[in-house]
Coordinates of C-alpha atoms in Angstrom, one line a residue:
M1 CA 1.9 -9.7 8.0
T2 CA -1.3 -7.8 8.1
V3 CA -2.8 -4.4 7.6
S4 CA -6.0 -3.5 9.3
C5 CA -8.4 -0.6 10.3
T6 CA -9.3 -2.0 13.5
S7 CA -7.7 -0.7 16.8
I8 CA -7.9 -4.2 18.5
R9 CA -4.6 -5.2 19.9
V10 CA -3.7 -8.8 18.6
A11 CA -0.7 -11.1 19.1
S12 CA -0.9 -14.1 16.7
V13 CA 1.7 -16.3 14.9
T14 CA 1.8 -18.1 11.8
P15 CA 4.7 -19.9 9.8
N16 CA 6.7 -18.4 6.9
V17 CA 3.4 -16.9 5.8
T18 CA 2.7 -13.4 4.7
F19 CA -0.9 -12.5 5.4
F20 CA -3.1 -9.6 4.7
P21 CA -6.4 -9.2 6.7
S22 CA -8.4 -6.3 7.5
V23 CA -11.1 -4.8 9.7
E24 CA -12.9 -7.0 12.4
T25 CA -12.1 -10.4 10.9
T26 CA -8.4 -10.0 11.8
L27 CA -8.3 -11.6 15.2
T28 CA -10.4 -14.9 14.3
L29 CA -8.9 -15.1 10.9
L30 CA -5.4 -15.1 12.3
F31 CA -6.3 -18.0 14.7
L32 CA -7.4 -20.0 11.5
I33 CA -4.0 -19.4 9.7
K34 CA -2.0 -20.1 12.9
E35 CA -4.0 -23.5 13.1
Q36 CA -3.2 -24.3 9.4
Y37 CA 0.3 -23.0 9.2
G38 CA 1.8 -23.2 12.9
P39 CA 3.9 -20.3 14.6
A40 CA 5.8 -18.0 12.4
F41 CA 5.4 -14.3 13.0
S42 CA 2.9 -11.9 14.8
F43 CA 1.1 -8.6 14.1
L44 CA -0.4 -5.6 15.7
P45 CA -3.1 -3.8 13.6
P46 CA -3.5 -1.4 12.2
F47 CA -0.2 -1.6 10.6
I48 CA 1.8 -4.2 8.6
P49 CA 4.1 -6.1 10.9
G50 CA 6.0 -9.3 10.4
R51 CA 8.0 -11.7 12.5
R52 CA 10.3 -14.5 11.4
R53 CA 11.1 -17.7 13.4
S54 CA 14.4 -15.9 14.3
G55 CA 12.6 -13.3 16.2
K56 CA 13.2 -10.6 13.8
T57 CA 10.3 -8.1 13.5
Y58 CA 9.3 -5.3 11.2
R59 CA 6.3 -3.2 10.8
A60 CA 4.9 -0.5 8.4
G61 CA 2.2 2.0 8.8
G62 CA -0.2 2.4 11.8
C63 CA -0.1 6.2 12.5
G64 CA -4.0 6.5 12.5
C65 CA -6.5 7.5 10.0
L66 CA -5.9 11.2 10.1
I67 CA -2.3 10.9 8.7
D68 CA -2.1 7.3 7.6
D69 CA -4.1 4.1 7.1
E70 CA -4.1 4.6 3.3
G71 CA -5.7 1.7 1.2
S72 CA -8.2 1.0 4.0
G73 CA -12.0 1.2 3.7
Y74 CA -11.9 4.4 5.6
A75 CA -9.3 5.9 3.3
I76 CA -11.3 4.9 0.0
G77 CA -14.5 6.4 1.5
R78 CA -12.8 9.7 2.4
D79 CA -11.6 9.8 -1.1
V80 CA -14.9 9.3 -2.4
L81 CA -16.3 12.2 -0.7
K82 CA -13.3 14.2 -1.9
A83 CA -14.0 13.2 -5.5
V84 CA -17.7 14.2 -5.2
V85 CA -17.1 17.7 -3.8
R86 CA -14.3 18.4 -6.3
A87 CA -16.6 17.3 -9.2
F88 CA -19.4 19.5 -7.7
D89 CA -17.3 22.9 -8.0
G90 CA -15.5 22.0 -11.3
R91 CA -12.0 20.8 -10.1
S92 CA -12.6 17.4 -11.8
A93 CA -14.8 15.8 -14.2
P94 CA -18.4 14.7 -13.1
T95 CA -18.6 11.3 -11.6
V96 CA -21.3 8.9 -10.9
L97 CA -20.1 8.7 -7.4
T98 CA -22.1 12.0 -6.8
E99 CA -25.5 10.4 -7.3
K100 CA -24.4 7.3 -5.4
V101 CA -23.3 9.3 -2.3
L102 CA -26.3 11.5 -2.4
S103 CA -28.7 8.4 -2.4
F104 CA -26.8 6.5 0.2
L105 CA -26.5 9.5 2.7
Q106 CA -30.1 10.4 1.8
I107 CA -29.3 14.0 1.2
D108 CA -30.2 16.3 -1.5
R109 CA -27.2 18.8 -1.7
I110 CA -23.5 18.5 -1.8
D111 CA -23.5 21.2 1.2
D112 CA -25.0 18.4 3.3
I113 CA -21.9 16.3 2.9
V114 CA -20.0 18.8 4.9
K115 CA -22.6 18.5 7.7
F116 CA -22.2 14.8 7.6
V117 CA -18.5 14.7 7.7
H118 CA -18.6 17.0 10.8
S119 CA -21.5 15.3 12.7
P120 CA -20.7 13.7 15.9
A121 CA -22.8 10.6 14.7
T122 CA -20.2 10.1 11.7
D123 CA -17.6 7.6 12.7
K124 CA -14.7 6.0 10.8
K125 CA -16.9 3.0 10.1
R126 CA -19.7 5.2 8.5
I127 CA -17.1 6.8 6.1
A128 CA -15.6 3.3 5.5
E129 CA -19.1 2.2 4.1
L130 CA -18.7 4.5 1.3
S131 CA -15.9 2.4 -0.2
A132 CA -18.6 0.0 -1.5
L133 CA -19.9 2.8 -3.6
C134 CA -16.6 3.3 -5.1
A135 CA -16.5 -0.3 -6.1
A136 CA -20.0 0.0 -7.6
A137 CA -18.8 3.1 -9.7
A138 CA -15.8 1.5 -10.6
D139 CA -17.9 -1.6 -12.2
E140 CA -19.6 1.3 -14.3
N141 CA -16.0 2.4 -15.6
D142 CA -16.3 5.6 -13.6
S143 CA -12.7 7.1 -13.9
A144 CA -12.8 8.8 -10.7
A145 CA -13.8 5.6 -8.8
I146 CA -11.1 3.5 -10.9
S147 CA -8.6 6.3 -9.7
I148 CA -9.4 5.9 -6.1
L149 CA -9.2 2.3 -6.0
T150 CA -5.9 2.2 -7.9
K151 CA -4.4 4.6 -5.4
A152 CA -5.6 2.4 -2.7
A153 CA -3.8 -0.8 -4.2
E154 CA -0.4 1.4 -4.7
E155 CA -0.6 2.5 -1.1
L156 CA -1.2 -0.9 0.2
S157 CA 1.8 -2.1 -1.8
L158 CA 3.9 0.5 -0.1
L159 CA 3.0 -1.0 3.2
V160 CA 3.8 -4.6 2.1
I161 CA 7.0 -4.1 0.3
P162 CA 9.2 -3.0 3.3
V163 CA 8.1 -5.7 5.5
L164 CA 8.8 -8.1 2.7
R165 CA 12.2 -6.8 2.3
N166 CA 13.3 -6.3 5.9
L167 CA 12.1 -10.0 6.8
N168 CA 13.4 -11.3 3.6
L169 CA 10.2 -13.1 2.5
P170 CA 10.2 -12.4 -1.1
K171 CA 8.0 -15.5 -2.1
G172 CA 5.5 -15.0 0.6
P173 CA 2.7 -16.6 0.5
L174 CA 0.5 -13.7 0.9
V175 CA -3.1 -14.2 2.1
L176 CA -5.4 -11.4 0.9
T177 CA -8.5 -11.0 3.1
G178 CA -11.0 -8.3 4.1
S179 CA -14.0 -6.9 2.3
V180 CA -11.9 -4.5 0.0
L181 CA -9.5 -7.3 -1.2
Q182 CA -12.0 -9.9 -1.4
K183 CA -14.9 -8.2 -3.0
D184 CA -13.5 -5.5 -5.0
R185 CA -12.4 -6.4 -8.5
I186 CA -9.7 -3.7 -9.1
V187 CA -7.8 -3.3 -5.8
P188 CA -6.6 -7.0 -5.6
V189 CA -5.5 -7.2 -9.2
K190 CA -3.7 -3.8 -9.1
L191 CA -2.0 -4.8 -5.8
K192 CA -0.7 -8.0 -7.2
A193 CA 0.5 -6.3 -10.3
V194 CA 2.5 -3.7 -8.3
L195 CA 4.0 -6.2 -6.1
A196 CA 5.0 -8.4 -8.9
R197 CA 7.3 -5.6 -10.2
T198 CA 9.3 -5.9 -6.9
F199 CA 8.6 -9.6 -6.0
P200 CA 8.0 -11.6 -9.2
E201 CA 8.0 -14.8 -7.3
L202 CA 5.6 -13.9 -4.7
E203 CA 2.8 -16.4 -4.1
Y204 CA -0.6 -16.2 -2.7
A205 CA -2.7 -18.5 -0.5
Q206 CA -6.4 -18.8 0.5
A207 CA -7.3 -18.4 4.1
P208 CA -8.2 -21.8 5.5
D209 CA -11.7 -20.6 6.5
D210 CA -13.7 -17.4 7.5
A211 CA -14.0 -15.5 10.6
A212 CA -16.9 -17.0 12.0
A213 CA -15.3 -20.4 12.0
G214 CA -12.4 -19.0 13.9
A215 CA -14.5 -17.6 16.5
A216 CA -16.2 -20.7 17.1
L217 CA -12.9 -22.6 17.3
L218 CA -11.5 -20.0 19.9
A219 CA -14.8 -20.2 21.9
L220 CA -14.4 -24.1 22.0
R221 CA -10.8 -23.9 22.9
S222 CA -11.5 -21.6 25.7
V223 CA -14.1 -23.6 27.1
V224 CA -12.0 -26.9 27.0
A225 CA -9.0 -25.0 28.4
T226 CA -10.8 -23.6 31.5
G227 CA -12.7 -27.1 32.2
C228 CA -16.2 -25.5 31.7
A229 CA -17.2 -28.2 29.2

C-alpha cells in the first residue's frame, strides 16, 4: 500500500506487506520490497491502494493536488504559504515561516508570494520544496509549523485506515519511506500515534534498500532479460 505525489503509473507487488512510499522513489523502492517479500499486492500512485493474494483490491485518495493529495510535500508547502499570508494580515499569530519563506524565495514582500504562486515557472515540485522549511520551523517549536505537520500526519492516516480495514491487514507491516516520513521528526511520530488508536498491533518494517539500488537492479535485470549483456 502506498501514497505518492508522482503521476507515474506503476504496478508492483509485495506479500502481506503494507508499504508507504512517496515521490520519485516509488518505482524503484517497490522493486526492492518485491525482491525481499515476494508478490502480494499492487499500487498505482498517487493514491493508497492495496491488493491481497486473493486478488481483493482497495484504494484511497488520488484525486489530484487541487482537491486531494493531503499529507504530501505539495500539501505541506501549500499550507506553509497559507500560514505566512495569514500571519501577515493578522488572521493568525506571527510565525518564523515568514522569514524562512521570504529568504528561500528570495523576495522582500508578502505580495510577491502571490506572484510566485501564479507564476508559470512555479510547479508542484517547487511548492513541495517549501515543506523542508516547515520541518525546520517545527524544530524551532514554531506553532504554525507544528500544526501543519500534525495535520499532514492526520490526513495520511485517513488514507491508510480505510485500506487496512478493507483488506483486513490490521498488523501490516507498514514501511514508511519518502522524504517527509524519513526526514521529518513530527509527521511519522504523529502518524504512528494516530494509527495505533485504530490498529494497536500494527507493525513497521524497514525498506530493504534505497531507490538507487533498486534502479541498478532493475537495469541489470533488463539487460540480462534482453540478452544484451
